[in-house]
Every structure is written in C-alpha cells, then in structure tokens.
Coordinates of C-alpha atoms and ligand atoms in Angstrom, one line a residue:
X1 CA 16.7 -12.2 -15.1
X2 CA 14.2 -9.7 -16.6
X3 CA 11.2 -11.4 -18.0
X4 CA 9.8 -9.4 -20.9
X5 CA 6.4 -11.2 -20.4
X6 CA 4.2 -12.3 -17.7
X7 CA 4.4 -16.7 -17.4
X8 CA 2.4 -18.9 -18.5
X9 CA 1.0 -22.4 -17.4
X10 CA -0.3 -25.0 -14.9
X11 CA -0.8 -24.8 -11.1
X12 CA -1.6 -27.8 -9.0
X13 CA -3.3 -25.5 -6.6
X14 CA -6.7 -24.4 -7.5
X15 CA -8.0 -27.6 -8.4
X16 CA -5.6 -30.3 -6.5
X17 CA -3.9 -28.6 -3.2
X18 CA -2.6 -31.1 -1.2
X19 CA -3.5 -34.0 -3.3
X20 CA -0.7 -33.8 -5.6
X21 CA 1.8 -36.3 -6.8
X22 CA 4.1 -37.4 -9.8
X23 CA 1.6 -39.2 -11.9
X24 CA -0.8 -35.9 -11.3
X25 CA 1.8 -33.3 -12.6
X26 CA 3.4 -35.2 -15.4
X27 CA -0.2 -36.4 -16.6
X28 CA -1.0 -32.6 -17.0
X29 CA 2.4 -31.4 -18.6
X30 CA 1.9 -34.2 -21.0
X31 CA -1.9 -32.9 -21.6
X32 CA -0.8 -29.4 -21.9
X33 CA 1.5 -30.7 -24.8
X34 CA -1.2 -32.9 -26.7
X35 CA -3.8 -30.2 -26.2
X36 CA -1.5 -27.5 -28.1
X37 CA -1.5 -25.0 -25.1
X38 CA 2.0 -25.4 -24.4
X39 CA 2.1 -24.2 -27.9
X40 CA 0.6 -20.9 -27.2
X41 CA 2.5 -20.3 -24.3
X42 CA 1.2 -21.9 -21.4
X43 CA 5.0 -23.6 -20.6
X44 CA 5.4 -23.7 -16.6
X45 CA 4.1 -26.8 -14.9
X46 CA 4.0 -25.4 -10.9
X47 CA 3.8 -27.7 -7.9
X48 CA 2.3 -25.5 -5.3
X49 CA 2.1 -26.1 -1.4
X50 CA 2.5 -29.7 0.0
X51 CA 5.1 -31.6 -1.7
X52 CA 7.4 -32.1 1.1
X53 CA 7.6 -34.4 4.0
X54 CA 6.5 -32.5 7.5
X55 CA 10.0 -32.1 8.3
X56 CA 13.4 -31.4 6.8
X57 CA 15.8 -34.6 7.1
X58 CA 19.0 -34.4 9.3
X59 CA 20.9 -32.2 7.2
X60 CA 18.3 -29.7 7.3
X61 CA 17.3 -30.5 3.8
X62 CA 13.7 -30.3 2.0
X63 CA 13.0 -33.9 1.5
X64 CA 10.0 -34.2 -1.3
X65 CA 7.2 -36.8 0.0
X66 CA 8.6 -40.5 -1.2
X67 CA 4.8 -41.2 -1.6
X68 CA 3.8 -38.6 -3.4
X69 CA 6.9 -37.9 -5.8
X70 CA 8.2 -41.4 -5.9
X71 CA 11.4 -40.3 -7.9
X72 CA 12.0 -37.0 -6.7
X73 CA 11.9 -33.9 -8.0
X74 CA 15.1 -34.2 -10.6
X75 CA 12.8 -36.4 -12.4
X76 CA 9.8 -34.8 -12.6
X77 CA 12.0 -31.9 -14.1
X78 CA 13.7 -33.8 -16.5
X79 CA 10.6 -35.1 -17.5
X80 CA 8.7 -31.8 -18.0
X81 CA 12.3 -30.4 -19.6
X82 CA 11.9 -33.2 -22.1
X83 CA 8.6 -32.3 -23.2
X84 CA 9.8 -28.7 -23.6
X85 CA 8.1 -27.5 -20.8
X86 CA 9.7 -25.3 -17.6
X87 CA 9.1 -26.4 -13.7
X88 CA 8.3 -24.4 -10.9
X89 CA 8.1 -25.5 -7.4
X90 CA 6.8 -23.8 -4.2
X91 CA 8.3 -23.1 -0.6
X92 CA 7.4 -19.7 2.2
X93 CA 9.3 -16.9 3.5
X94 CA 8.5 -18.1 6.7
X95 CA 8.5 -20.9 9.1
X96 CA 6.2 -23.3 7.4
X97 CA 4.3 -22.9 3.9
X98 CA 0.1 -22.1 4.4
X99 CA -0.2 -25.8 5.1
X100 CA 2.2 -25.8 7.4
X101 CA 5.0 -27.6 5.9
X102 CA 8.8 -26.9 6.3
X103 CA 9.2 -23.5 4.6
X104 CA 12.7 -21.4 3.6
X105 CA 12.8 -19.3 6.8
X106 CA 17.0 -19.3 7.6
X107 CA 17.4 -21.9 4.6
X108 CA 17.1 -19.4 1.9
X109 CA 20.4 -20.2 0.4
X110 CA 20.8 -24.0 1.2
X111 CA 17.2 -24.1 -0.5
X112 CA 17.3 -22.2 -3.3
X113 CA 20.9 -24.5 -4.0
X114 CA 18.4 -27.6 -3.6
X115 CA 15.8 -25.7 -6.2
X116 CA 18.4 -25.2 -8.7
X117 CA 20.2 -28.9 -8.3
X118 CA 16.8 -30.2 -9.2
X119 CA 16.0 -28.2 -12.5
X120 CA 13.6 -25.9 -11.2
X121 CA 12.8 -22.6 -13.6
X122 CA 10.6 -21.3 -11.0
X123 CA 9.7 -20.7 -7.4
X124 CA 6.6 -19.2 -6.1
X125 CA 7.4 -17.6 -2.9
X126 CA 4.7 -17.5 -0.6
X127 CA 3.8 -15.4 2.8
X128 CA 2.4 -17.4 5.4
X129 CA 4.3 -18.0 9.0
X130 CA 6.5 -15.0 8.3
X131 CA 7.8 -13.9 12.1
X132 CA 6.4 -10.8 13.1
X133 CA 9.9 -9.3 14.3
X134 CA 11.1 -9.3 10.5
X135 CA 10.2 -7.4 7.2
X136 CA 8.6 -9.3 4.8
X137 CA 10.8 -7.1 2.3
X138 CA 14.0 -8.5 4.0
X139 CA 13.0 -11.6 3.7
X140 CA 12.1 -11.8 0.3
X141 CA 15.2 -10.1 -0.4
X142 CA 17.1 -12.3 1.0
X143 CA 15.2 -15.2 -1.3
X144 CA 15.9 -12.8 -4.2
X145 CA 19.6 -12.8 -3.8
X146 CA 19.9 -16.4 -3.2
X147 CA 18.1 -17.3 -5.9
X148 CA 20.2 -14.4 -7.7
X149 CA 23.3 -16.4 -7.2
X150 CA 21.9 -20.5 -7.1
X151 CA 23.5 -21.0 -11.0
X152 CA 20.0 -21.4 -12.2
X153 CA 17.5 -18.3 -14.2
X154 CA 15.0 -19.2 -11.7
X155 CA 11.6 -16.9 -12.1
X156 CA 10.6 -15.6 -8.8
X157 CA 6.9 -15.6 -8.2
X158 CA 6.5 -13.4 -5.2
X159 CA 3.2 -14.1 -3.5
X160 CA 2.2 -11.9 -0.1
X161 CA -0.9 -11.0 -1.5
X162 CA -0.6 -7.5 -1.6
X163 CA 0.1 -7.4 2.2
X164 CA 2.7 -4.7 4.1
X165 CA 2.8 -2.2 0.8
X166 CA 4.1 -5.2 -1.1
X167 CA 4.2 -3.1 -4.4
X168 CA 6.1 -0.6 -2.8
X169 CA 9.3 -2.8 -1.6
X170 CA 8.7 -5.5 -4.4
X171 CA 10.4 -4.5 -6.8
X172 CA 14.2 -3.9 -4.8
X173 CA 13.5 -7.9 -4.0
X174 CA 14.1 -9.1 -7.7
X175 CA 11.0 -10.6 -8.1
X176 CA 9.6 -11.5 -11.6
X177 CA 6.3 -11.1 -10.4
X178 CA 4.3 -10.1 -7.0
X179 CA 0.3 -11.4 -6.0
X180 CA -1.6 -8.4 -5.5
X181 CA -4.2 -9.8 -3.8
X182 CA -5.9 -12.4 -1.4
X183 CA -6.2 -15.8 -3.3
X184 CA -9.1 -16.9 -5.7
X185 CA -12.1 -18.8 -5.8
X186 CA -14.2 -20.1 -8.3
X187 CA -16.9 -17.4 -8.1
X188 CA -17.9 -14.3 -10.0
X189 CA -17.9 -12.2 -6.7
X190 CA -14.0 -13.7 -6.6
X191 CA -13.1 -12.6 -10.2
X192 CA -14.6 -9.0 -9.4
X193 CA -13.2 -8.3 -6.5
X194 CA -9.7 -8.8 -7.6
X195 CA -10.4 -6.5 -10.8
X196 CA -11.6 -3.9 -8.9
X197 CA -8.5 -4.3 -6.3
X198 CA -6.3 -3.5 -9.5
X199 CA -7.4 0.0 -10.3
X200 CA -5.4 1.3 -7.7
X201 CA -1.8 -0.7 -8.7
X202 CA -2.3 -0.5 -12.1
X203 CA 1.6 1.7 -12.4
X204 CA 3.3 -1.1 -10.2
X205 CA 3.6 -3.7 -12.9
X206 CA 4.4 -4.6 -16.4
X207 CA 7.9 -5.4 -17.5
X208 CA 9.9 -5.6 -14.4
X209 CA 7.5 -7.6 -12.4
X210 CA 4.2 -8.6 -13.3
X211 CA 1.5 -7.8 -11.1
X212 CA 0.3 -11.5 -10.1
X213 CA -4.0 -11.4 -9.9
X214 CA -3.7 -15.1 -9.0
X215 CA -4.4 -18.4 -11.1
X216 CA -6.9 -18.9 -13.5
X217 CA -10.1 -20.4 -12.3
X218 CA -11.4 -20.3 -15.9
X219 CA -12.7 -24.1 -16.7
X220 CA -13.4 -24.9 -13.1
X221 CA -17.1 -25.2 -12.6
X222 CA -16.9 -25.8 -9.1
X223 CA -14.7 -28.4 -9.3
X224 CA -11.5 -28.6 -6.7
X225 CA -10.1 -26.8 -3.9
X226 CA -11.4 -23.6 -4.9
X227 CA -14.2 -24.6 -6.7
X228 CA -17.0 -23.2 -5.0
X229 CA -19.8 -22.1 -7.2
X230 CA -18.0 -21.8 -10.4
X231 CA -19.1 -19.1 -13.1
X232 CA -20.6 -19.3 -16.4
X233 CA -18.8 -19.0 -19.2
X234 CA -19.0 -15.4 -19.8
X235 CA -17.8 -15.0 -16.5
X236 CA -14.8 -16.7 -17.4
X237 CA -14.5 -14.8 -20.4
X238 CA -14.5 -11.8 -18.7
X239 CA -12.3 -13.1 -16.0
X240 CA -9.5 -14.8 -18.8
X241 CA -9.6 -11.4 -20.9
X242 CA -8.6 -9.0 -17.8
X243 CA -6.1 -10.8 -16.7
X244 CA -4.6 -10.6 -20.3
X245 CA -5.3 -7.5 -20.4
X246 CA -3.8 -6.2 -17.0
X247 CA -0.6 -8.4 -18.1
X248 CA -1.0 -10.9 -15.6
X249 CA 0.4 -13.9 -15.5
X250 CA -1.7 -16.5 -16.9
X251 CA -1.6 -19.8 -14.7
X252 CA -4.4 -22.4 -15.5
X253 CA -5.8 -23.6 -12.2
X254 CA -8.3 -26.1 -14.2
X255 CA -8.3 -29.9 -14.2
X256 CA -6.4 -29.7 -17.5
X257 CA -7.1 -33.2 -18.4
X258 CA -10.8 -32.6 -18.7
X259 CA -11.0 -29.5 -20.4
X260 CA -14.4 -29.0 -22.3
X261 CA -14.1 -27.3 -25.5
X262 CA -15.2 -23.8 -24.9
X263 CA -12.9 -23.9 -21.7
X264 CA -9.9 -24.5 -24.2
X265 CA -11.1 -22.0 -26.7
X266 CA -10.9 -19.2 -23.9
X267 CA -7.7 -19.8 -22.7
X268 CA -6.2 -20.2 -26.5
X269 CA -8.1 -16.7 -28.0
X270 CA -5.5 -15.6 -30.2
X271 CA -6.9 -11.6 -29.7
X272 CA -6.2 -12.0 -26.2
X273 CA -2.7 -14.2 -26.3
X274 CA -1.3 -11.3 -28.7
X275 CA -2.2 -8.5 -25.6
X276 CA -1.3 -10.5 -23.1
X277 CA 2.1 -11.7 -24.7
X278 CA 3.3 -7.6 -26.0
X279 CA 6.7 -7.7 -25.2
X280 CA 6.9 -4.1 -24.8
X281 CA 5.0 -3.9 -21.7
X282 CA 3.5 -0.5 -21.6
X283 CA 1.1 0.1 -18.7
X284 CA -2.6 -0.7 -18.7
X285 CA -4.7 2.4 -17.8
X286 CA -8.6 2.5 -17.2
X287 CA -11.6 4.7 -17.4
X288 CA -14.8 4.5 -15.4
X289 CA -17.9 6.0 -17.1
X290 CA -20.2 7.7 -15.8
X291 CA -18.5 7.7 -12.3
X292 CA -20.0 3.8 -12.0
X293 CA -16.8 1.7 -11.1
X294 CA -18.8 -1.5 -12.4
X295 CA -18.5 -0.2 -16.0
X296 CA -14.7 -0.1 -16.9
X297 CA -12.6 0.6 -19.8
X298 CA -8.6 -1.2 -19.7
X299 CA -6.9 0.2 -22.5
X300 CA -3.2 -0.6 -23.0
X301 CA -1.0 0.8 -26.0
X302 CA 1.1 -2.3 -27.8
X303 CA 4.5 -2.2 -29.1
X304 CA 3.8 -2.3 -32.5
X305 CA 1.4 0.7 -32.1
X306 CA -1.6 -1.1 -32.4
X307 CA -3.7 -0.4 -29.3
X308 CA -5.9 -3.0 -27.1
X309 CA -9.3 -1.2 -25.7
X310 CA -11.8 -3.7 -23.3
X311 CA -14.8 -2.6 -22.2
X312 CA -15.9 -4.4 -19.1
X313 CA -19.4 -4.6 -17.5
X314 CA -19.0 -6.2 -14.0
X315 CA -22.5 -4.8 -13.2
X316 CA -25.8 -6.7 -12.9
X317 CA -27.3 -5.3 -15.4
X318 CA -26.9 -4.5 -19.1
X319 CA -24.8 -1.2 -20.3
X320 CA -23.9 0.5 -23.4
X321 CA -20.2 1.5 -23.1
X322 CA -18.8 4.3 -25.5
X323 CA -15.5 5.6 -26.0
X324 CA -13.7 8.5 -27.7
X325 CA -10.6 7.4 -30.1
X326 CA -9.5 11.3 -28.9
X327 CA -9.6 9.7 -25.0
X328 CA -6.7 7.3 -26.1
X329 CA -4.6 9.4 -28.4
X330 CA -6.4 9.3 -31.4
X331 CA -7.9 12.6 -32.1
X332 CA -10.0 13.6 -35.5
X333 CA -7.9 16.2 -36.3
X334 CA -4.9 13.5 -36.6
X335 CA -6.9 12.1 -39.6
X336 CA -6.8 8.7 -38.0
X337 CA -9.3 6.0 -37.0
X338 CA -9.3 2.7 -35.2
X339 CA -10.1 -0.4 -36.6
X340 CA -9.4 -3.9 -35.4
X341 CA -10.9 -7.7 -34.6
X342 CA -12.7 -8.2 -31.6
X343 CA -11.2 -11.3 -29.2
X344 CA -14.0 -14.7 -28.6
X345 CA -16.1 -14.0 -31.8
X346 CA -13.3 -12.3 -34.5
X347 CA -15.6 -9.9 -34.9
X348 CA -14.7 -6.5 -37.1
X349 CA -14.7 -3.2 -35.4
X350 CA -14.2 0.3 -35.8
X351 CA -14.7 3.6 -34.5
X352 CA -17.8 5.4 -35.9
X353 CA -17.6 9.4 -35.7
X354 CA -14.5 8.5 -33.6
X355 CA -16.4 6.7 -30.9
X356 CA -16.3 3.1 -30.2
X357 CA -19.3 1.8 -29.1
X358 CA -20.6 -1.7 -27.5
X359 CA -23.3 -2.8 -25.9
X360 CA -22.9 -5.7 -23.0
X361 CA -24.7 -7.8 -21.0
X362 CA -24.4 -8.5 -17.5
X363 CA -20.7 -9.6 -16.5
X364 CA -20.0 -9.7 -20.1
X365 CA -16.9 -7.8 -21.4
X366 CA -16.0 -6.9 -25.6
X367 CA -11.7 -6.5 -26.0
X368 CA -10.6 -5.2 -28.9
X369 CA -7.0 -5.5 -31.0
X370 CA -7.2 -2.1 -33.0
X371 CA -5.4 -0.3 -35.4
X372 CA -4.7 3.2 -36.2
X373 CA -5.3 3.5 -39.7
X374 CA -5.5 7.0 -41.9
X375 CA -9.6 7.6 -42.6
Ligands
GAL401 C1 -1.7 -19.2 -0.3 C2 -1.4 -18.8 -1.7 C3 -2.1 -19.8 -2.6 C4 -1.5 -21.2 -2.4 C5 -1.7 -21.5 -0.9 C6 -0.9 -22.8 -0.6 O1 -1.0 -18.3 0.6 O2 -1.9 -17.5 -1.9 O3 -1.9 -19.4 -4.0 O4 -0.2 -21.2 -2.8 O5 -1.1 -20.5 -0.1 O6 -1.0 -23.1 0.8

C-alpha cells in the first residue's frame, strides 16, 4: 500500500548488529513509548540482520535464534502491537543476508507467508549474495508481489544501496522505499557524503517510495557498530534536518535507552517533524551558490502552501548564505513575503528586501518553516 509519508522508528543495526535479542528490542520499544517519541512518530521497531539460526529447519523455514528470541517472533510482535508500535523484520534478495545468514532467495513466497503469520508491518529487503545470473529488479519484484499478496500491509524497505540503477527499476518493484546509497557511519565525512550523493536523485522519491539515506546516526557518539568517531552535535543537527528535509525515512540508529537530552531534543524538533511528515510529498529541489557544492540550499514546497527553505554549509569554513524569495516562487511584484520559525532555536524569520539571509558556521545548517504572507 502507498505510504503518504516516509517511516519512522528504531533499528537494531547501527548501534547493536549482531548482538540483538528479545530483551534488547522490547527494552527499546518500551523506551521509545516512555520517552514520547513514539508519540511524534517514531512507531517501527526494526530487527535488522542476524536474527535467524544459520540454517533454515527441514521444512525450509526461517527459524528465529531460540537464544536470542526466546519466544519467537509472534511475541515480540504482539508485544510491540500492544504498545502501539509497528514491527519490521529483515531478510536478502539473495542467498544469505550481509552476515551471511539464510536469506529469501527461492523462498520469497513461503517467507513473506512466515513474515505476515508473525505480525510483521515491515520488511527491509536487503542486497547482499544476490547471484550474478539474475536482475536485482526481478528479484525484488518477485519480493514485491509476494509480499503484495501475504494478507498483511507489509512496508517494503528496499535496500541495494543505490546499486544496478536502483532508482530507475524501483519503483515497478512496489517498494515503499529504496536506500540510495552505501551504508552509514558515525562520522561527519559519512553524513556528507550521502547528502551530496542525493543531488543527483533528488526526482526519484517522495510519495511513492521514499528515497532511503540510511538510519539515523544522530545520538551515537561513537558508540556501536557504526560508531566510529561520532559527530558533534551540530553535525547531527545538520545530518537529522536533511534527512527531514529530503523526506527520508527517519530510523533512529542510537542506543535509545541512553539518550542524552539534546540527542532527544534533535530528533523531536517540531519545525523539522512538520517537513518531514507533509503528507503531500512534493519534491525537494536545491540550489548551489556560488557554484560551491559545499554551500546548499533544499527547499521543498508543503501542502498547505507554506514552504520549507534549509540552508546547509557542509564546508569547513564559515559562509553567509542568501536567497531570493523570487528564486522559490515568491516574487515582489506578487506583493508577498516570507515569514516563518526557524527549527532547533524557534527563532523568527523573514525575508528582508525579499532576500533571506543567514550566516553559518562550519557544518552548521539554519531550516526554515515559512509563510507566504501579503507585505
Ligand atoms: C547492509 C545494509 C545495512 C545492514 C547490513 C546488515 O547491506 O545496508 O543497513 O542491514 O547490511 O548486514
């Protein structure tokens, strides 16, 4: 089924990978309750990679590790549907999943049956082991139209990185969402990277299927699998406000059960939620001034009118950004202006002379929820 806006919630990736298990997963659902950020959204509770035993049992089935997920996976669903939350679960197109556990290649249909028994809202749908003789399109087509006709509305999170055209074939493979790139890590050079990856495939997502930029790394620190150096915390900023910008999804990848404040207050900025969550969709598009592709401007057009502008320095060093309200279909002839609140600090803003104006720091970024409003 169409999903009007990109998911949100938890992944056991980033931080855990392979060391997941029951108590983990329904320890974090209950903490994305108690911390209110199912309440802004954040409602899927993913297990990635590694649940499984190493091989499928007699029948051919997926048999969920006894030590890891004691009850199986019924439970843990019924468990996360009690507390109002969704579950997604993780298998490969291929032969075996990245870690090289059993993976859906020639099972498609027994186990998207399985995913569907079990209460799962979600499968992310990965590309690793995929033979060389067959189309990744075919394959994940083949997915698509199982999951299509399992019984369930299961979301289907494509993820092949971007690889073989994806964004070309994705959407015939009715996919919810597609991963446009290589995974994260927990550094700036990461976050930057994947931005500047997007300008290219900025008209190959919205409403239809999300383009996927990967989890969240905000909160990490350096902390877990893909911890690495971690960023500061106007790195995260930067990195939580694009992704809401470019209507990702927005899938925590933090420790969630020992969030610091400030890593709370990011991912819970009403500005940023009410861009990220416009039901209508409408495309992102960008400018780069002055020809310097460090120094960009998203600027997306909501459905209620109101229109969301971020300037974003990925540069070194500081920048004044300007741009024209003409540049985004606000001339001064129309005798309109913009005026809005600025996401982190609710700062006002408007547009002077009809320019909008902002000075930032190095890997600092301002976004803006703006109005157009007669002068
Ligand atoms: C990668 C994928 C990651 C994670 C990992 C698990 O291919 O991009 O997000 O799922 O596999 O092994």
């Amino acid at each position: 089924m169409i999903k009007n806006i990109p998911p949100m919630g938890w992944n056991t990736w980033n931080t855990f990978a392979e060391k997941i298990n029951e108590e983990l997963v329904l320890s974090s659902a209950e903490q994305l309750v108690s911390s209110g950020l199912k309440k802004v959204g954040y409602e899927y509770v993913v297990i990635d990679d590694c649940w499984s035993l190493r091989e499928r049992d007699r029948s051919g089935a997926l048999v969920p590790d006894p030590e890891k997920f004691p009850h199986g996976m019924k439970y843990v669903a019924d468990a996360l549907h009690k507390m109002g939350l969704k579950f997604g679960m993780y298998s490969c197109c291929g032969g075996m999943t990245c870690a090289s556990y059993p993976a859906s290649l020639n099972h498609e249909y027994a186990d998207a049956r399985a995913f569907a028994r079990w209460g799962v809202d979600y499968l992310k749908y990965d590309y690793c082991f995929k033979p060389s003789s067959v189309d990744g399109k075919a394959l994940y087509r083949r997915m698509g139209t199982a999951l299509s006709g399992c019984g369930r509305d299961i979301l289907f999170s494509g993820c092949s990185w971007g690889s073989d055209n994806t964004h070309e074939w994705i959407g015939t493979t009715g996919a919810n969402i597609w991963r446009s790139t290589g995974d994260i890590v927990d550094t700036w050079d990461s976050v930057k990277s994947i931005i500047k990856q997007q300008y290219a495939i900025l008209p190959y997502g919205g409403v239809g299927c999300f383009n996927d930029m990967d989890m969240l790394i905000v909160g990490m620190h350096g902390k877990g699998h893909v911890g690495l150096k971690g960023c500061t915390d106007d790195e995260y900023r930067l990195h939580f406000a694009a992704w809401c910008m470019l209507a990702s999804p927005l899938m925590i990848g933090c420790d969630v059960r020992n969030m610091d404040e400030t890593t709370k207050e990011i991912l819970t900025d009403p500005v940023l939620l009410s861009i990220a969550k416009d039901e209508r969709g409408n495309r992102p598009y960008f400018f780069h001034n002055w020809n310097n592709d460090d120094w960009t401007i998203f600027v997306r057009l909501l459905a209620n009118g109101d229109i969301a502008v971020g300037f974003f320095n990925l540069s070194d060093s500081g920048v004044d950004l300007w741009l024209s309200a003409d540049d985004i279909g606000v001339p001064d002839f129309s005798g309109k202006t913009l005026s809005g609140v600025e996401a982190y600090s609710g700062a006002s803003v408007r547009a002077v002379n009809g320019v909008l104006s902002k000075e930032l720091a190095p890997h600092s970024c301002a976004v803006w929820r703006l109005q157009v409003k007669n002068k």
